[in-house]
Coordinates of C-alpha atoms in Angstrom, one line a residue:
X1 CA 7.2 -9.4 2.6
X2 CA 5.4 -7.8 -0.6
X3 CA 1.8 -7.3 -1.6
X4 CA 1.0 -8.7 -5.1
X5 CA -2.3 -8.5 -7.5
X6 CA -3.6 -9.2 -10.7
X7 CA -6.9 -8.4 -11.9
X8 CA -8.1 -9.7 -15.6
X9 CA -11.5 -7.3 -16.5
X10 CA -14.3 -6.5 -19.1
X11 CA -13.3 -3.4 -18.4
X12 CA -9.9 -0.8 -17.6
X13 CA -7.8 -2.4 -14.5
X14 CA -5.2 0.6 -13.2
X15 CA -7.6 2.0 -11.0
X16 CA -8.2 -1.3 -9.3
X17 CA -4.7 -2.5 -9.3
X18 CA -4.1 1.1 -7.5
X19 CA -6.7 0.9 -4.9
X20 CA -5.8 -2.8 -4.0
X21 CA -2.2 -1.7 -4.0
X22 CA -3.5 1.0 -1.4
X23 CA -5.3 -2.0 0.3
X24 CA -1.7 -3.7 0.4
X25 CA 0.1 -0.6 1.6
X26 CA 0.9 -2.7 4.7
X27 CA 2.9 -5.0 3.2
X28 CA 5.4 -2.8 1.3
X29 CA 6.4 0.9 2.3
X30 CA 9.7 0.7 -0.2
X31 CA 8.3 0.9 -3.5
X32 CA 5.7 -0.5 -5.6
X33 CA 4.8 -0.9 -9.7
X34 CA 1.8 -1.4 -12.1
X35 CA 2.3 -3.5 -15.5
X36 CA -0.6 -3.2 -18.1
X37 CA -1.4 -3.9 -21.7
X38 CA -3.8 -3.4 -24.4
X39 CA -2.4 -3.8 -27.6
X40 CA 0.9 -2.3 -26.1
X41 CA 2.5 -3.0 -22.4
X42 CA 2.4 -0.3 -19.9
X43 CA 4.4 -0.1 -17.1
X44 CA 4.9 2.7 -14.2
X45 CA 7.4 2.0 -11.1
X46 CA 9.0 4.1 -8.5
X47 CA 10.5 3.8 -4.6
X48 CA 8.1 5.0 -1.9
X49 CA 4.9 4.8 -0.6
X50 CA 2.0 4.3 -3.5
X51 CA 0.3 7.7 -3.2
X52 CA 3.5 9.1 -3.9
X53 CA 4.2 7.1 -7.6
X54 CA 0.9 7.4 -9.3
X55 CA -0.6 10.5 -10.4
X56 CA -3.4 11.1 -13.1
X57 CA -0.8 11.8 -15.7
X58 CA 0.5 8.4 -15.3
X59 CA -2.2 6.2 -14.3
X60 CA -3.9 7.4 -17.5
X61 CA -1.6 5.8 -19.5
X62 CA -1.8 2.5 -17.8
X63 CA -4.3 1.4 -20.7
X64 CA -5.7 -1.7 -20.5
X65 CA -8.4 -4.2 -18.8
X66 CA -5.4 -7.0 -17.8
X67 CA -2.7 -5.8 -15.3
X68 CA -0.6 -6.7 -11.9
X69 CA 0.2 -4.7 -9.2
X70 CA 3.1 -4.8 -6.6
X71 CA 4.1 -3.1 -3.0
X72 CA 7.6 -3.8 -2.2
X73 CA 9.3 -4.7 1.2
X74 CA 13.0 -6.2 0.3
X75 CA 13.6 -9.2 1.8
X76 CA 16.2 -10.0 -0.7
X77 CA 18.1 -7.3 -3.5
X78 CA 18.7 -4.0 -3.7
X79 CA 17.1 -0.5 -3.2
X80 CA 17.6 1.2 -6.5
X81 CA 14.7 1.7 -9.0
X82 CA 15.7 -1.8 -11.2
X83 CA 15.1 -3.4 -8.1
X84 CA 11.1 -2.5 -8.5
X85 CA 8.4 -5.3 -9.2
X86 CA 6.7 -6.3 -11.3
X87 CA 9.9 -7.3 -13.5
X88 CA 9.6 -7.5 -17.3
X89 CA 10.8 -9.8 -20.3
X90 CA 10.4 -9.5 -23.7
X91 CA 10.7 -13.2 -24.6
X92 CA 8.7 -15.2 -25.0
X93 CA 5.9 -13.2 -25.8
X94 CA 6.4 -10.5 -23.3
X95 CA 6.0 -11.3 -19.7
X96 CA 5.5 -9.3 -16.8
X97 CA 5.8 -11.2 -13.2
X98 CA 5.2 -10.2 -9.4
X99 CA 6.4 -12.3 -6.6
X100 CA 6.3 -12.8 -2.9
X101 CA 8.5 -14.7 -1.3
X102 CA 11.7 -15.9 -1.0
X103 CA 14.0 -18.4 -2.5
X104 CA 16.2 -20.0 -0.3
X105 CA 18.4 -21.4 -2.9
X106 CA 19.2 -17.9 -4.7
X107 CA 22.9 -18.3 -4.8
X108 CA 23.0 -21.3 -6.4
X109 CA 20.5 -20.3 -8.9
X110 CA 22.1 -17.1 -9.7
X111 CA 25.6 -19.2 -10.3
X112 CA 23.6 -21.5 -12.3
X113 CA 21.6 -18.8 -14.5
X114 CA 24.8 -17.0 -15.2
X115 CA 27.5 -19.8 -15.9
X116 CA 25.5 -22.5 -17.2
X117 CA 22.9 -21.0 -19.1
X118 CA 25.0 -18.0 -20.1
X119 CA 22.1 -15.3 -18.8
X120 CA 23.3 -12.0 -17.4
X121 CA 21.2 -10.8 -14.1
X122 CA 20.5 -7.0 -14.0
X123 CA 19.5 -7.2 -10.5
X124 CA 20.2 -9.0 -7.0
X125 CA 16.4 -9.7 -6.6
X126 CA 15.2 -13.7 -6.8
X127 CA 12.2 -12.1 -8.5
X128 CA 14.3 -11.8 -11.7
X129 CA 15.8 -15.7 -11.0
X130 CA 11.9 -16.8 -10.8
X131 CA 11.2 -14.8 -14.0
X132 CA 14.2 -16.2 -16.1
X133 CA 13.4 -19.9 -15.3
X134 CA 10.0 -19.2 -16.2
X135 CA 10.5 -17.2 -19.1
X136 CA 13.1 -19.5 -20.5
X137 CA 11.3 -22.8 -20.1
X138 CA 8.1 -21.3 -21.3
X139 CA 10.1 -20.5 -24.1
X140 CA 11.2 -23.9 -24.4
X141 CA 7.7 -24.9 -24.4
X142 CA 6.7 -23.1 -27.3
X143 CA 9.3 -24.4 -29.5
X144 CA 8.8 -28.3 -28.7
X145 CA 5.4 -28.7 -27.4
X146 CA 1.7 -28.1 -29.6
X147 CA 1.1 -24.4 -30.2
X148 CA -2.5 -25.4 -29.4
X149 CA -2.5 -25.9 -26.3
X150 CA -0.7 -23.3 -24.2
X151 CA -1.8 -24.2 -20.9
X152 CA 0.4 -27.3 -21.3
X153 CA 3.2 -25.1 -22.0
X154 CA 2.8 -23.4 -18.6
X155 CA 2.2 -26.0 -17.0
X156 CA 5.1 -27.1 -18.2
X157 CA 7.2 -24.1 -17.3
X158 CA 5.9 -23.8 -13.9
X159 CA 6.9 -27.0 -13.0
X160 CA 10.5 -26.4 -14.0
X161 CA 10.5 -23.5 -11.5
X162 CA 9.4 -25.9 -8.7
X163 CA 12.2 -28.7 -9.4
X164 CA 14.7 -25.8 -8.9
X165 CA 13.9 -23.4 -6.7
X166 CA 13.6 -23.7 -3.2
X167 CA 11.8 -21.7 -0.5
X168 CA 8.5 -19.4 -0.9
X169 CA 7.2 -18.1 -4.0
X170 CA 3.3 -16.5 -4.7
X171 CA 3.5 -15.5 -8.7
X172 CA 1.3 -13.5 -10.5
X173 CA 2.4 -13.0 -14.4
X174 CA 0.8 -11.4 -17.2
X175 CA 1.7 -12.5 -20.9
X176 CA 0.8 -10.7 -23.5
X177 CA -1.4 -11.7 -26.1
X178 CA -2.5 -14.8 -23.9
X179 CA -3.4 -14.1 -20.8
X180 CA -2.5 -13.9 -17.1
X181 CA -1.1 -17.2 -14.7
X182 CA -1.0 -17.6 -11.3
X183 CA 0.8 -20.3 -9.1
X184 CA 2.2 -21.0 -5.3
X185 CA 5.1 -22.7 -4.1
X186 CA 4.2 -26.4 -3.5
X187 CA 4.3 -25.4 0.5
X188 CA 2.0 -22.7 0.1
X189 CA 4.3 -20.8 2.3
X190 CA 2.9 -17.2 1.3
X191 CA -0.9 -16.2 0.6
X192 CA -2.3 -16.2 -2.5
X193 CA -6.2 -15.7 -2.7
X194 CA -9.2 -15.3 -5.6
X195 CA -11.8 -13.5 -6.6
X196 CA -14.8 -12.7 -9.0
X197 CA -16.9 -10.5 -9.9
X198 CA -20.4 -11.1 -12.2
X199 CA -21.0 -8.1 -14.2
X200 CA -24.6 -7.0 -15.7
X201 CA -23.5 -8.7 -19.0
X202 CA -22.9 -11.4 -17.8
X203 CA -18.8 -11.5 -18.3
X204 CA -17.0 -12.3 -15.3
X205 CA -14.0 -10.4 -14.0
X206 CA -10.9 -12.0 -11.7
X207 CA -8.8 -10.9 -9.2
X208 CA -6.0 -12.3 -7.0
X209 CA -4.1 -11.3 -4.4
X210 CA -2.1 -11.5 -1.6
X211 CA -4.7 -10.5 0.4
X212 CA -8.8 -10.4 0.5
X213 CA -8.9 -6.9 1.8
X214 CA -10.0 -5.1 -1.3
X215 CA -12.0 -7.5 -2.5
X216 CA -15.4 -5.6 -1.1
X217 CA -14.4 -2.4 -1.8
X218 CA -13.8 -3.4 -5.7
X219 CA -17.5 -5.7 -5.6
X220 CA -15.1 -8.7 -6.3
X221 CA -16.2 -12.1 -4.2
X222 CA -13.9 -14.5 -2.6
X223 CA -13.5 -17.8 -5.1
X224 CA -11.1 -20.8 -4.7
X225 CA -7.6 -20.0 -3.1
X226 CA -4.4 -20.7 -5.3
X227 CA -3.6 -24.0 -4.0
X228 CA -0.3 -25.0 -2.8
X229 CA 2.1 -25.9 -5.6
X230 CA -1.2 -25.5 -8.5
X231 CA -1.1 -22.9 -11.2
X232 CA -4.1 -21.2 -12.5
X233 CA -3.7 -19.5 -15.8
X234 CA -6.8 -17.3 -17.3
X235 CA -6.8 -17.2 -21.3
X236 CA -8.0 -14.1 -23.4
X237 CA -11.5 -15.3 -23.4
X238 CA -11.5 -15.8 -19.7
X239 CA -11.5 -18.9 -19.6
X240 CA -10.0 -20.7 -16.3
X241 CA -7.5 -23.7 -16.6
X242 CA -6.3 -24.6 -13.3
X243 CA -3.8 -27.9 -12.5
X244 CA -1.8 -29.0 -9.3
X245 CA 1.5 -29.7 -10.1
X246 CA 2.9 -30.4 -6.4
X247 CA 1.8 -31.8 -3.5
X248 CA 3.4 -31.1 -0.6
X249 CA 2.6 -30.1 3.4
X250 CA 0.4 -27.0 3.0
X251 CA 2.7 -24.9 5.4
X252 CA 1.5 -21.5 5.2
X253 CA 3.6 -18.8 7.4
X254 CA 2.1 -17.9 10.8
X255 CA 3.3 -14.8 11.0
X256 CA 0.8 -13.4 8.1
X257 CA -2.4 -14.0 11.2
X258 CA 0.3 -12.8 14.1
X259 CA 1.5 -9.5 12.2
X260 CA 1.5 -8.8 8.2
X261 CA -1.9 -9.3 7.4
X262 CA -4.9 -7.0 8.0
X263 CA -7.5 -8.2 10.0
X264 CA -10.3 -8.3 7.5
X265 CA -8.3 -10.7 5.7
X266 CA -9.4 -14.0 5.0
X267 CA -5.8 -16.1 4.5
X268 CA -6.5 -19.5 3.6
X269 CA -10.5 -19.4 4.6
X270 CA -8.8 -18.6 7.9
X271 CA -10.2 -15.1 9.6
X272 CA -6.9 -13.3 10.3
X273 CA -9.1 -11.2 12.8
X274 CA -11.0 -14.4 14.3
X275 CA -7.7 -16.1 14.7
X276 CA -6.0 -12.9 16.7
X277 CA -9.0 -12.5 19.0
X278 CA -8.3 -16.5 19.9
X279 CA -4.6 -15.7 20.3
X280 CA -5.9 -13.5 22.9
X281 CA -8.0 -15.5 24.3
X282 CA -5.6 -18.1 25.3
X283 CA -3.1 -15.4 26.2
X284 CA -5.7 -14.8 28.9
X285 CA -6.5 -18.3 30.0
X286 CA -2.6 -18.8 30.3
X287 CA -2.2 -15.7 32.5
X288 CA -4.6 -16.5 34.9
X289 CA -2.7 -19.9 35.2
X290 CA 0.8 -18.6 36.1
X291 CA 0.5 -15.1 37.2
X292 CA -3.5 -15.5 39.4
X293 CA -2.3 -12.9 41.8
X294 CA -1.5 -10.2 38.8
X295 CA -5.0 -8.4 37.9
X296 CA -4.1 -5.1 35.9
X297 CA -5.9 -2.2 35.7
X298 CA -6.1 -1.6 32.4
X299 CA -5.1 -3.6 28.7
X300 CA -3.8 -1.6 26.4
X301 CA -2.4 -2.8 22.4
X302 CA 1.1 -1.8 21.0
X303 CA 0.8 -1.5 17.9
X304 CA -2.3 -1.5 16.1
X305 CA -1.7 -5.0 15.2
X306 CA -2.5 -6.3 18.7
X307 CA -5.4 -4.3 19.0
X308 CA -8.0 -7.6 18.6
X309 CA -5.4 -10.0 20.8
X310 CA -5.8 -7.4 23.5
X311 CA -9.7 -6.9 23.2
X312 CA -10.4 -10.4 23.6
X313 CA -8.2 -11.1 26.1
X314 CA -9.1 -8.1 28.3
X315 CA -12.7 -9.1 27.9
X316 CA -11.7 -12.6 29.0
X317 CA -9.8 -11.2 32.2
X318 CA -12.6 -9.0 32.6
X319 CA -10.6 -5.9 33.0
X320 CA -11.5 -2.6 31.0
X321 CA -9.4 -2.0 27.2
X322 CA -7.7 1.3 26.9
X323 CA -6.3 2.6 23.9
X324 CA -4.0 4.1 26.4
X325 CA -1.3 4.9 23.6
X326 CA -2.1 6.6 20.9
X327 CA -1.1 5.6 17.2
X328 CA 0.1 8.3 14.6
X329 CA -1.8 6.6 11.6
X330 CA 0.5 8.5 9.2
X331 CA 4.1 7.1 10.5
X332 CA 5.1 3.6 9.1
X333 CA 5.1 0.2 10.4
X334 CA 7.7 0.0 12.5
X335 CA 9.0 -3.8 11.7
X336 CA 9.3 -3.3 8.1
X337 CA 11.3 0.0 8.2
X338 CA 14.8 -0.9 6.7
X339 CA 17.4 0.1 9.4
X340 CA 17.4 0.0 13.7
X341 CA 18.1 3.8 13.6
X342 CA 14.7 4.6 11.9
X343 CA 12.7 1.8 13.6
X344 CA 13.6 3.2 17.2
X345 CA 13.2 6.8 15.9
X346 CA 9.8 6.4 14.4
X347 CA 8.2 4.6 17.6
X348 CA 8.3 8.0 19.6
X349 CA 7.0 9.4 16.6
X350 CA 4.3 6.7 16.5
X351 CA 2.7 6.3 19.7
X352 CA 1.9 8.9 22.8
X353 CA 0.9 7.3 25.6
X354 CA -2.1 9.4 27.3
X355 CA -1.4 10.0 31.1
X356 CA -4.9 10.0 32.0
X357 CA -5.2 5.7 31.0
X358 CA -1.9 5.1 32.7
X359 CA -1.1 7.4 35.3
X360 CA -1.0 5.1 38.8
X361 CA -2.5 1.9 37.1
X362 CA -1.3 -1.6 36.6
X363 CA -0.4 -1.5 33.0
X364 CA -1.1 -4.7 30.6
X365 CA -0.1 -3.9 27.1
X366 CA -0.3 -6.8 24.5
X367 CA 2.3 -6.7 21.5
X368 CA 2.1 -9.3 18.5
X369 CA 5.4 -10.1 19.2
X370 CA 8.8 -9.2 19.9
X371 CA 11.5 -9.6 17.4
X372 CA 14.7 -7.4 18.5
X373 CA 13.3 -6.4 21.7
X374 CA 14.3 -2.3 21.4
X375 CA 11.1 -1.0 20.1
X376 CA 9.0 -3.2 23.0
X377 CA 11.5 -1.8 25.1
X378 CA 10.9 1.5 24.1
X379 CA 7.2 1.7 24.7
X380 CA 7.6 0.3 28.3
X381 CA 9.7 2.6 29.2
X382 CA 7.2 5.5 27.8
X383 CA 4.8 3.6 29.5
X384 CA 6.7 4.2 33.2
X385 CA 7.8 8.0 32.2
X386 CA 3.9 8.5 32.0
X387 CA 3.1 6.9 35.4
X388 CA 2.3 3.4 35.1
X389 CA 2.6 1.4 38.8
X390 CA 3.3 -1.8 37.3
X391 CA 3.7 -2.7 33.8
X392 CA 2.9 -6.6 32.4
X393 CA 4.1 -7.6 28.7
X394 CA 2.0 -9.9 27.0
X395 CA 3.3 -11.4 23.5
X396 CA 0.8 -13.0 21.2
X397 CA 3.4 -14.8 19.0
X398 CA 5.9 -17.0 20.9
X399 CA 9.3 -16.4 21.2
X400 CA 11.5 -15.8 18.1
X401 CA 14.5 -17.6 18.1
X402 CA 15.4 -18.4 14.2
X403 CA 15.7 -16.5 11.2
X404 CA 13.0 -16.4 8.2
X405 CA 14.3 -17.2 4.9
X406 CA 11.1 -16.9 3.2
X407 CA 10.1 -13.5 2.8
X408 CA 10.0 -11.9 6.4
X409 CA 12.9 -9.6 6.9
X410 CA 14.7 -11.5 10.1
X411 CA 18.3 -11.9 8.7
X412 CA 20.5 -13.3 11.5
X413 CA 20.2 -14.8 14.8
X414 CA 22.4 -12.4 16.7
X415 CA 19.7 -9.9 16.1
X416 CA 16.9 -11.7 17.5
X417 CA 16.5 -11.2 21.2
X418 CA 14.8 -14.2 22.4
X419 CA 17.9 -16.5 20.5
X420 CA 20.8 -15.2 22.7
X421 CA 18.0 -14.4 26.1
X422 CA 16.2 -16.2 28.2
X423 CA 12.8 -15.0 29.3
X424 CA 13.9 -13.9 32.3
X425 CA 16.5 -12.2 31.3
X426 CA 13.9 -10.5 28.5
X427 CA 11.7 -9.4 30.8
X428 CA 14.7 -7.5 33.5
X429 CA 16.3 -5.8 29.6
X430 CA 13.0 -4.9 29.0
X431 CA 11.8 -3.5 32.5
X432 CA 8.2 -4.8 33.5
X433 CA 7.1 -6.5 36.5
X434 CA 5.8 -9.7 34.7
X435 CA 6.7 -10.8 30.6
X436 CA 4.0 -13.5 29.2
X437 CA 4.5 -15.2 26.1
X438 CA 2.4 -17.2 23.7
X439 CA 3.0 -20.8 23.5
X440 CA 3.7 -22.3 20.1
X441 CA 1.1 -25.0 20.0
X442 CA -1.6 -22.5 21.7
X443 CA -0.9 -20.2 18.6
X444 CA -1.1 -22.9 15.7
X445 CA -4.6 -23.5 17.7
X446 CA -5.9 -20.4 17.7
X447 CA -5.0 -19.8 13.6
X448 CA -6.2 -23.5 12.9
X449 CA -9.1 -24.4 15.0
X450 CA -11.8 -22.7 13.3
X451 CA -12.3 -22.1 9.6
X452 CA -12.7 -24.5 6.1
X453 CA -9.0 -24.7 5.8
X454 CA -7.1 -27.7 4.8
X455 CA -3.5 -25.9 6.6
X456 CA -1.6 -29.6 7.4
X457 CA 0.6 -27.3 10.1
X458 CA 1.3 -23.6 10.0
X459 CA 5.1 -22.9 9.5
X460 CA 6.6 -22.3 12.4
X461 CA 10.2 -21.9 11.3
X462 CA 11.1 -18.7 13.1
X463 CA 9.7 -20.2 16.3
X464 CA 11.3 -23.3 16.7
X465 CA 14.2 -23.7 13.7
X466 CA 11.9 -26.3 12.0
X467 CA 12.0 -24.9 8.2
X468 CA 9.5 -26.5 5.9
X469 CA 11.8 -27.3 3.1
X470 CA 14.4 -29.1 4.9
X471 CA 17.2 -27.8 3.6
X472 CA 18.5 -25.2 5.8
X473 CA 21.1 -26.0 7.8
X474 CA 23.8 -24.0 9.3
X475 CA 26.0 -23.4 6.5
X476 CA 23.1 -22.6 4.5
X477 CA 22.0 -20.3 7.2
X478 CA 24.7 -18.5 7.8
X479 CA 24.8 -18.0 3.6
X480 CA 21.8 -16.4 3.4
X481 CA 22.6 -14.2 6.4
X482 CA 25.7 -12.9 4.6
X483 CA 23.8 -12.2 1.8
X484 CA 20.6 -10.6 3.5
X485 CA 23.4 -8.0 5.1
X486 CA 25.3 -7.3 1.6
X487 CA 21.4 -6.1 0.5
X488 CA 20.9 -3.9 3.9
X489 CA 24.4 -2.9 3.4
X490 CA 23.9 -1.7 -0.7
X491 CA 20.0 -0.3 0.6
X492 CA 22.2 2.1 3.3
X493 CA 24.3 2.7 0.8
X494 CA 22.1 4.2 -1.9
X495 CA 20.2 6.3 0.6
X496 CA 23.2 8.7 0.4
X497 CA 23.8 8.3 -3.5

């Protein structure tokens, strides 16, 4: 999972591209790059958290009013520095691309790219695939197509990318000298929104991103999405040209509403926070359902992320909230931190329960899900060592039983705890006197009931094995499990370089 924006101005872009990367902080703790041009490109990149890269001595050479932005969580590649978005190309033109996503079919591609059209790959990141097939079609473009009409060339390129790669893919790429394009897998797997902003002139400035959370802070507005399989591509005289290439399901991943997103997002004019506060609503009309002689004492969220689930559904089961652990706001989400070791290390770090919410109560706390079961299991047990009388685990995402292969870091099935468990045998490993989990079709209810949204049906892939574009099977699975462990493997590996 990454963060990606572009912004196209009247006037300088790095500080913007930095505060929206600060906005998309969340979605990439590993490392994170700016690209932007004048008359010359510009382009700063480093491993760790954003704060840490940029300084005034850099960001002042970040000249120009066109530039993208990138926060990195690997998913797929390695850890070193060449690993960093946004990746670079000097023909044609000189291109600078950011992606989120995944491509399923990265193997094949990669044999392809190097024995058949004779390229050699600096990296192990299916951000550089995406930027070669681009790159070289657009290329392709320009030699055999009217020089008059580039957005025809584009379109032309992006559609090459569609026929052959598979899986999840939101781009953002600047070219230099013409302008910046935008498109989305035909699925619409990951979130890609848009922006504007009128200026006193009379110009109009653009943004996109992965997310609408900076939009306000920057006085952009939200404008039309990126739609599933369309590119958008913005000329020098801002001028929008905007075509749908592919038509598919629009599938976009559930997970963004249950855990990556911020909750002042708006993902796909769907309200990431109205959506979690329905989650919990639900969660509360299915407890009083199976468990009517459990009334607890107090809700309580772990993490942050469940804070809205568990509002809402303690208001619905009319019991009082507690914030009953506390959160260390400068310790890391705990999901997206690269190894078990650190993820289980940083959750004492994280949260501190407070004795005086917890000591001889009945204990609810609400989590947005459980995906290897040791950090839950961790908190419940903090929960009991500070004097909790009974302790009920509520799960607003359902259980997850499959790997994702298109940008969420879940690489095998043996690692999942609700794929070799029962829920039974969840909730005795886990130690609480009643486990409740989210149903799948309550979930895709609460994301999709409310909002101007045209989502056909969320993907769901990591919940039921269902994966949007049909071809992952188990040889394919177990493929892109052996490569997703050679990347954890060569991350480890360069920690102690």
């Amino acid at each position: 999972m990454c963060g990606i924006v572009g912004i196209k101005s009247h006037s300088p872009a790095a500080n913007e591209i930095y505060d929206s990367l600060i906005h998309l902080q969340h979605r990439g703790q590993d490392a994170a790059g700016i690209v932007t041009y004048n008359h010359r490109v510009h382009i700063k990149k480093g491993l760790g958290l954003v704060r840490d890269i940029f300084d005034a001595n850099n960001m002042v050479r970040l000249e120009g009013n066109t530039g993208i932005g990138h926060t990195r969580y690997p998913t797929h590649g390695g850890y070193g520095d060449g690993e960093v978005q946004p990746f670079w190309t000097d023909v044609p033109y000189g291109i600078a691309l950011a992606h989120n996503g995944n491509l399923v079919n990265y193997k094949e591609l990669a044999h392809e790219i190097s024995m058949e059209d004779k390229r050699y790959l600096n990296t192990h990141s299916d951000t550089e695939i995406l930027l070669h097939i681009f790159a070289d079609n657009l290329n392709k473009a320009r030699k055999t197509m009217d020089d008059t009409d580039f957005f025809d060339q584009v379109c032309y390129a992006v559609k090459k990318v569609q026929q052959r790669t598979s899986g999840s893919y939101s781009v953002i790429a600047s070219i230099v000298g013409k302008g910046m394009v935008i498109f989305r897998d035909p699925h619409g797997i990951r979130p890609l929104a848009g922006g504007q902003r009128k200026n006193d002139d009379g110009t109009t400035d653009f943004i996109f991103s992965s997310e609408t959370t900076m939009f306000y802070a920057l006085g952009y507005e939200p404008a039309e999405n990126v739609k599933p399989g369309e590119v958008v591509y913005i000329d020098e005289d801002f001028t929008v040209h905007r075509r749908q290439l592919a038509k598919k399901d629009f599938t976009p991943c559930i997970f963004e509403y249950v855990y990556f997103s911020r909750p002042d997002t708006m993902m796909n004019h769907v309200s990431v926070y109205r959506s979690r506060l329905r989650m919990g609503q639900n969660l509360a009309e299915a407890w009083k359902t199976i468990y009517p002689d459990k009334k607890p004492d107090i809700v309580i969220p772990a993490p942050s992320t469940a804070n809205t689930a568990a509002l809402s559904m303690a208001h619905a089961l009319g019991v009082r909230y507690s914030e009953g652990l506390y959160k260390n706001p400068f310790i890391g989400r705990t999901f997206i931190m690269p190894g078990q070791t650190e993820r289980e290390k940083s959750v004492k770090y994280k949260m501190v329960p407070q004795a005086i919410e917890i000591r001889n109560k009945k204990v609810m706390i609400v989590d947005d899900s459980i995906v290897r079961g040791n950090t839950s299991r961790q908190i419940v047990k903090m929960v009991k060592d500070f004097g909790a009388n009974e302790i009920y685990f509520v799960v607003a995402c359902p259980p997850v039983k499959y790997p994702c292969f298109y940008g969420v870091d879940m690489p095998t099935k043996s690692e999942l705890i609700a794929s070799r468990s029962s829920e039974e045998e969840i909730q005795k490993y886990m130690g609480v006197d009643a486990l409740l989990y989210q149903k799948i079709d309550d979930l895709v209810e609460a994301v999709t009931r409310k909002g101007d949204h045209n989502i056909d049906h969320p993907c769901v892939a990591c919940l039921n094995g269902e994966y949007v574009t049909k071809d992952v099977d188990e040889q394919k699975m177990q493929e892109m499990e052996q490569l997703r462990n050679a990347d954890r493997n060569e991350r480890t590996l360069s920690i102690f370089r």
